[in-house]
Structures are given as structure tokens and as C-alpha cells.
PDB file of C-alpha atoms and ligand atoms in Angstrom:
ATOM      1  CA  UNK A   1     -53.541 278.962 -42.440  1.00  0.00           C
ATOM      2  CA  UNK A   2     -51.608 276.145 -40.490  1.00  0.00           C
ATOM      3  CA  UNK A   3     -53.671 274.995 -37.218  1.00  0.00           C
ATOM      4  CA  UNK A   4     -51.959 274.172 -34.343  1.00  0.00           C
ATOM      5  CA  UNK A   5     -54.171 272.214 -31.219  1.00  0.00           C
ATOM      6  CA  UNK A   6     -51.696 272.683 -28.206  1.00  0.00           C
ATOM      7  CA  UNK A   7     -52.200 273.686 -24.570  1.00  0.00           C
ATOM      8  CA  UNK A   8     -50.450 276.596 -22.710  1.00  0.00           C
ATOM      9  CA  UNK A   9     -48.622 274.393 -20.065  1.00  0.00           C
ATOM     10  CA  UNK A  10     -47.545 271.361 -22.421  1.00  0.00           C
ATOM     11  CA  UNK A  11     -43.650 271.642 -23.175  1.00  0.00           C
ATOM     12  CA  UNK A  12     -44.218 269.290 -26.161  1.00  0.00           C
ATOM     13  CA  UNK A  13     -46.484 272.117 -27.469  1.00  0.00           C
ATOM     14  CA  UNK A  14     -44.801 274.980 -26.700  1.00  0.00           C
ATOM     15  CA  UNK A  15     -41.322 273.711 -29.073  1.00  0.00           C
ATOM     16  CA  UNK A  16     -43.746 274.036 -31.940  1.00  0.00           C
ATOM     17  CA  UNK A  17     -45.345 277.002 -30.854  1.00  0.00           C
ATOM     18  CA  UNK A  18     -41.387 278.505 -30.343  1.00  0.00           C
ATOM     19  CA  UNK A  19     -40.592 277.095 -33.648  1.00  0.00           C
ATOM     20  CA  UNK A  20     -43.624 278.892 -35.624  1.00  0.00           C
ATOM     21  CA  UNK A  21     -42.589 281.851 -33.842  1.00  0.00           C
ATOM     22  CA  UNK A  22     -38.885 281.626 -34.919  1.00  0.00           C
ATOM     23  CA  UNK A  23     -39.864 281.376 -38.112  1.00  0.00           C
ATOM     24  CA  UNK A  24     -42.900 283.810 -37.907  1.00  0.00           C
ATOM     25  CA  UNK A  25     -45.207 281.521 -39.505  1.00  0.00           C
ATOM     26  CA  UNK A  26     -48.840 282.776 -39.125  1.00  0.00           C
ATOM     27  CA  UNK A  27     -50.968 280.028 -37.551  1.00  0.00           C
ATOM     28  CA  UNK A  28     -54.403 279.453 -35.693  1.00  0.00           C
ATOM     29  CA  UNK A  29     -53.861 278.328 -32.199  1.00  0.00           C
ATOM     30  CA  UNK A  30     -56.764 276.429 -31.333  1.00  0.00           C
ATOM     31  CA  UNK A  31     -56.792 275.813 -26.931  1.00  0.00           C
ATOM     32  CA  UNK A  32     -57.606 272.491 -25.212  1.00  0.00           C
ATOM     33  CA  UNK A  33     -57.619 271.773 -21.992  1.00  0.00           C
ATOM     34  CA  UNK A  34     -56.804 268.261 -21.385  1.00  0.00           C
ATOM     35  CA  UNK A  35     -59.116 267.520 -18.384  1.00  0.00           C
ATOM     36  CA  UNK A  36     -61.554 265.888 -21.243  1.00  0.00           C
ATOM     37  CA  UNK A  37     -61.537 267.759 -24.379  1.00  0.00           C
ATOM     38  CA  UNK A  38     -58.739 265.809 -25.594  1.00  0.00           C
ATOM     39  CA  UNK A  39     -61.831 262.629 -25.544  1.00  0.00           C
ATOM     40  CA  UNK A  40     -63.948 264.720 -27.321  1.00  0.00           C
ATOM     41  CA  UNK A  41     -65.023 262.933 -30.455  1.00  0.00           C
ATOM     42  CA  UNK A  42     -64.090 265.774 -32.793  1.00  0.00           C
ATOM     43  CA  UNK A  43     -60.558 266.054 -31.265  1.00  0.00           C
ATOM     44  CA  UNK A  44     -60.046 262.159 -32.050  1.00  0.00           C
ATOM     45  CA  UNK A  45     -61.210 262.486 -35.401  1.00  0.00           C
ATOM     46  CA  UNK A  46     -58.013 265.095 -35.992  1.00  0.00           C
ATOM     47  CA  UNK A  47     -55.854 262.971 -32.991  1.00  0.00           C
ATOM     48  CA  UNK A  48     -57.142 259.396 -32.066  1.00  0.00           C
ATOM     49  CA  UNK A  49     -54.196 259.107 -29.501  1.00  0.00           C
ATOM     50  CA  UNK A  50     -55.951 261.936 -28.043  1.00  0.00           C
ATOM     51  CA  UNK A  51     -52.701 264.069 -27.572  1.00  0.00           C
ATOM     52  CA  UNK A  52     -51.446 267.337 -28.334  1.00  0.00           C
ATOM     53  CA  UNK A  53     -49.647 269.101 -30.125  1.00  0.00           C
ATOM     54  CA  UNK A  54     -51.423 268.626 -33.619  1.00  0.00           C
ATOM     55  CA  UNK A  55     -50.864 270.998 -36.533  1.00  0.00           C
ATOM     56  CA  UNK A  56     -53.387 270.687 -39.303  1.00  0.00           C
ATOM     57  CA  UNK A  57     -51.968 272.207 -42.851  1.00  0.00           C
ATOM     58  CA  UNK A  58     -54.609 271.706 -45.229  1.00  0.00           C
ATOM     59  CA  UNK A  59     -55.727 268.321 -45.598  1.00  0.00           C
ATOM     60  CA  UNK A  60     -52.302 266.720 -43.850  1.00  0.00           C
ATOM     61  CA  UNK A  61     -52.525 266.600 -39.950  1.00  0.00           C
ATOM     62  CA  UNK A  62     -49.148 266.049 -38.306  1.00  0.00           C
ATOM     63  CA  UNK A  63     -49.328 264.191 -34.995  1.00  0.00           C
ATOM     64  CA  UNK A  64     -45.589 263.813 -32.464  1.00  0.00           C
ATOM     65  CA  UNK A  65     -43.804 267.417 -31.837  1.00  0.00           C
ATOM     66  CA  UNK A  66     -40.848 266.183 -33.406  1.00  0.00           C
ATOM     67  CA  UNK A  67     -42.198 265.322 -36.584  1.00  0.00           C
ATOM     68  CA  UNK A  68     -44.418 268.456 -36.548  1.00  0.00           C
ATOM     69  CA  UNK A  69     -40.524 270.122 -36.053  1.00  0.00           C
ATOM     70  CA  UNK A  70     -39.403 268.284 -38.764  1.00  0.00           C
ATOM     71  CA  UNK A  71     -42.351 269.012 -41.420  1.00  0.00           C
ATOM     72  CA  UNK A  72     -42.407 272.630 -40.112  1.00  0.00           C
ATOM     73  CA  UNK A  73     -38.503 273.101 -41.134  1.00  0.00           C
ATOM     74  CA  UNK A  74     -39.430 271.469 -44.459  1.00  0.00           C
ATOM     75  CA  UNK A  75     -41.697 273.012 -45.516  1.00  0.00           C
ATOM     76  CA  UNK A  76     -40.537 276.633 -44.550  1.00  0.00           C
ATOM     77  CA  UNK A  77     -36.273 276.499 -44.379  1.00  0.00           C
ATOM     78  CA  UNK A  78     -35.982 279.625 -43.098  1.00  0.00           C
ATOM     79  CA  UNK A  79     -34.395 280.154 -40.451  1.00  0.00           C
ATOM     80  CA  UNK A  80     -33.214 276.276 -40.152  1.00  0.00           C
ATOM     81  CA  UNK A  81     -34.213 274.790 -36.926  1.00  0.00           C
ATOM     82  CA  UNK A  82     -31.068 271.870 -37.446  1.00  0.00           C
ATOM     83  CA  UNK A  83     -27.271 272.955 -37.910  1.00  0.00           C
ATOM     84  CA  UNK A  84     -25.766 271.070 -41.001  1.00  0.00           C
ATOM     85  CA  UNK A  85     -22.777 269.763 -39.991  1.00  0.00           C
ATOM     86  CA  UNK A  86     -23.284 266.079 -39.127  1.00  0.00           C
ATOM     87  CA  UNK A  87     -21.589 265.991 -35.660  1.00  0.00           C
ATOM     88  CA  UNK A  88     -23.984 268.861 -34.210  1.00  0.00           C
ATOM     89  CA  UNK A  89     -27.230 267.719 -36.280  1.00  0.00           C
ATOM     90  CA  UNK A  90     -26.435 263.821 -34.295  1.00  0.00           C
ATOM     91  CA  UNK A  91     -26.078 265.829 -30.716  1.00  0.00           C
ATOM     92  CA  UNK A  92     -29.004 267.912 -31.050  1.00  0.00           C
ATOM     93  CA  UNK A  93     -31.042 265.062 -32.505  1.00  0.00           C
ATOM     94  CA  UNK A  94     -30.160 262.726 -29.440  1.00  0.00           C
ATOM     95  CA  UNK A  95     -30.693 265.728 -27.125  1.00  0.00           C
ATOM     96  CA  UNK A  96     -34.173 266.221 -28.346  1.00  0.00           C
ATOM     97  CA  UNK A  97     -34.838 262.587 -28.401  1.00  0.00           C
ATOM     98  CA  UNK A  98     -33.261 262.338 -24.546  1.00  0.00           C
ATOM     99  CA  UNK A  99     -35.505 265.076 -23.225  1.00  0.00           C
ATOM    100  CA  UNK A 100     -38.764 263.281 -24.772  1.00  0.00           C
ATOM    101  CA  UNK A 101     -38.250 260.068 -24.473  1.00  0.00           C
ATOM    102  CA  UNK A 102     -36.057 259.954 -20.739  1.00  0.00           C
ATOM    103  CA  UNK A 103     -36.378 263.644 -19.128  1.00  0.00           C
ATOM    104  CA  UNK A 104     -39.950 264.454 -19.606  1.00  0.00           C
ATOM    105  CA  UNK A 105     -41.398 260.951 -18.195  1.00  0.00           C
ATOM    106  CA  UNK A 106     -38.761 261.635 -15.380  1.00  0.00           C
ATOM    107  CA  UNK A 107     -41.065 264.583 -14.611  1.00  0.00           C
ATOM    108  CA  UNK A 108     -44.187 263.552 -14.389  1.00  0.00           C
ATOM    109  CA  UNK A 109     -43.988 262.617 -11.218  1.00  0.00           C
ATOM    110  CA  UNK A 110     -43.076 265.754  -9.806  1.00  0.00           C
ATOM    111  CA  UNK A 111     -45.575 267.736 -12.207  1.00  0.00           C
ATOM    112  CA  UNK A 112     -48.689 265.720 -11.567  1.00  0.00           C
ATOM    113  CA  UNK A 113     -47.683 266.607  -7.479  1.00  0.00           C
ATOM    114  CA  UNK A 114     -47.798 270.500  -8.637  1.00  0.00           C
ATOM    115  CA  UNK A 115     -50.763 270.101 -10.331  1.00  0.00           C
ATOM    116  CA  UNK A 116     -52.412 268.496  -8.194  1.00  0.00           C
ATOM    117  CA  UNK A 117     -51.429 270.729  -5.160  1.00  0.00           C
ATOM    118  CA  UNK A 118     -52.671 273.499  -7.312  1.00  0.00           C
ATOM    119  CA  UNK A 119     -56.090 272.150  -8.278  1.00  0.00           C
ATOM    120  CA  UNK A 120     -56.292 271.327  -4.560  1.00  0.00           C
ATOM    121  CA  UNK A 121     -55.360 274.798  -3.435  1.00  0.00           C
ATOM    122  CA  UNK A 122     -57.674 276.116  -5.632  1.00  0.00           C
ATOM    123  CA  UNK A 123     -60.671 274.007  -4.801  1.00  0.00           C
ATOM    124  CA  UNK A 124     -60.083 274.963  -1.329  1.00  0.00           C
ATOM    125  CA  UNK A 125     -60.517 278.696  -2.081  1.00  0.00           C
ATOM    126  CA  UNK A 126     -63.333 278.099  -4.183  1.00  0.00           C
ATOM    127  CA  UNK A 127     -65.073 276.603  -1.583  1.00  0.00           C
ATOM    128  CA  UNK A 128     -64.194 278.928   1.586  1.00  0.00           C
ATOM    129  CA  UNK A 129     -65.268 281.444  -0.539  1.00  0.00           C
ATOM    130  CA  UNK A 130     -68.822 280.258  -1.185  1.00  0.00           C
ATOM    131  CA  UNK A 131     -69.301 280.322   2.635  1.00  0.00           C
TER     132      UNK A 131
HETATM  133  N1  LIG B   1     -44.567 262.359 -27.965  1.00  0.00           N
HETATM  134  C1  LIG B   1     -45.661 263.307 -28.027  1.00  0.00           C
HETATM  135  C2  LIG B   1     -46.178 263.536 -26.625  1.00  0.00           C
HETATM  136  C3  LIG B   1     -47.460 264.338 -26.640  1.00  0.00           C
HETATM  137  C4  LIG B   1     -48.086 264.391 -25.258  1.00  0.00           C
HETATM  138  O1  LIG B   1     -47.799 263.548 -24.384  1.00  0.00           O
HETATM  139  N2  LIG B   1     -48.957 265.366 -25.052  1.00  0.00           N
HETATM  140  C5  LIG B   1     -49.648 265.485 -23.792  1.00  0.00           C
HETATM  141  C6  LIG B   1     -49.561 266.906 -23.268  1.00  0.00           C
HETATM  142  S1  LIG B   1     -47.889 267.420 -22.994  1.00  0.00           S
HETATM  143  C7  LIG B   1     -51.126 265.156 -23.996  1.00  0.00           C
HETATM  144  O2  LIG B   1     -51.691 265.572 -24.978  1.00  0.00           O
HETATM  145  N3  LIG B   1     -51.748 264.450 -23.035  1.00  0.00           N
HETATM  146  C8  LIG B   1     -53.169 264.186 -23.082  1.00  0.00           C
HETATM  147  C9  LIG B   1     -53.485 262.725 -22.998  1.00  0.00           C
HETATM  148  O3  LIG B   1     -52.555 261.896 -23.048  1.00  0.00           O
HETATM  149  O4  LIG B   1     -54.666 262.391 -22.901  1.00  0.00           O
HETATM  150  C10 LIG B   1     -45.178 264.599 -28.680  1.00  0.00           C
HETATM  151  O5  LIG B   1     -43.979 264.878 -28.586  1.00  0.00           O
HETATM  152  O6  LIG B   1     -45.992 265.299 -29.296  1.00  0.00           O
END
């Protein structure tokens, strides 16, 4: 059965994990959370850009959502992830490419501020709690 490594939150994860679904594809979704177990020496044996997603079919491991995409449509056509006709394959190539490589580093910014605000918030419960 196809492994994927992915983490709830990552958006890079989750268009493999919508793409396995569209084409219900059985898998093993293996969790990390990436406050250190992406460093974990096993993890970059399978990964050593420590990153996720990673799907592992067999003895290939597929590192890079899009190319995950890519070998996941492959390998199992049906439905097709990509329209056929050239003019919409180019646009929704470029759109995928836009949102990785320009939208999502646009982002960070404002994510790591919401993440942080939340670890914050909860750290601050945590400890009122304790006394
Ligand atoms: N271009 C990669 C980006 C993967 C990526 O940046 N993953 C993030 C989570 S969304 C990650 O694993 N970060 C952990 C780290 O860099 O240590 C892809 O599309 O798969």
C-alpha cells in the first residue's frame, strides 16, 4: 500500500492527500509534526530535505507535491487530474506552479504570525492553568 508522510495543516500535503482521495486510492497516512520529527534520522533517510509530503510506493519514494501529482496520475489515470487540451493543461500547469512557487512563500509571513499567536495563546493557558 502507497505511504504518504504529510501533516494535517501543510497545503502542499493536503493536494496529494485530495488527489488520493479523488481517485480513492487506498494509502497509509503516516503523521509528522514538523516541530523536529522532520530531523529525525529515519525521516531523512526516506526525505533528506527533511520536507513533507513524501509518498513511498514500494521501493520508489517520491519527494515535491507536484511530482508526487504527476506520478500519482500516472500511475492510476483514473479520474485524470490534467484536462487534455493543450491551452487548459498550460493554465493549470502555470497556476499550480504560481501558487507554489509565488503565493505560498507570499504567506508565510502571515502564517508563521498565526502560528505563532496560537502556540503563544496556548502556552499561556497551559500555564494559568497549572496555577
Ligand atoms: N515544494 C515542496 C514544498 C514542501 C514543503 O515546504 N513542506 C513543508 C510543509 S508545508 C515542510 O515539510 N517543512 C518542514 C521543513 O522545511 O523542515 C512540495 O511542494 O512538496
Amino acid at each position: 500500500m502507497l505511504k504518504l508522510y504529510y501533516t494535517p495543516i501543510s497545503v502542499n500535503s493536503r493536494r496529494v492527500w485530495v488527489a488520493l482521495l479523488e481517485k480513492q486510492i487506498a494509502f497509509e497516512p503516516l503523521a509528522l509534526n514538523l516541530d523536529g520529527d522532520q530531523f529525525e534520522p529515519d525521516f531523512l533517510g526516506i526525505n533528506p530535505f527533511h520536507r513533507i509530503p513524501v509518498l513511498v510506493d514500494g521501493d520508489l519514494t517520491v519527494v515535491e507535491s507536484l511530482a508526487i501529482l504527476d506520478y500519482i496520475d500516472a500511475k492510476y489515470p483514473a479520474p485524470p487530474l490534467l484536462p487534455t487540451e493543450v491551452k487548459a493543461l498550460g493554465i493549470v500547469r502555470m497556476v499550480e506552479m504560481v501558487t507554489l512557487n509565488e503565493l505560498l512563500p507570499a504567506m508565510f509571513p502571515l502564517t508563521r504570525q498565526l502560528l505563532c499567536r496560537e502556540i503563544l495563546r496556548k502556552s499561556w493557558h497551559s500555564q494559568s492553568n497549572r496555577y
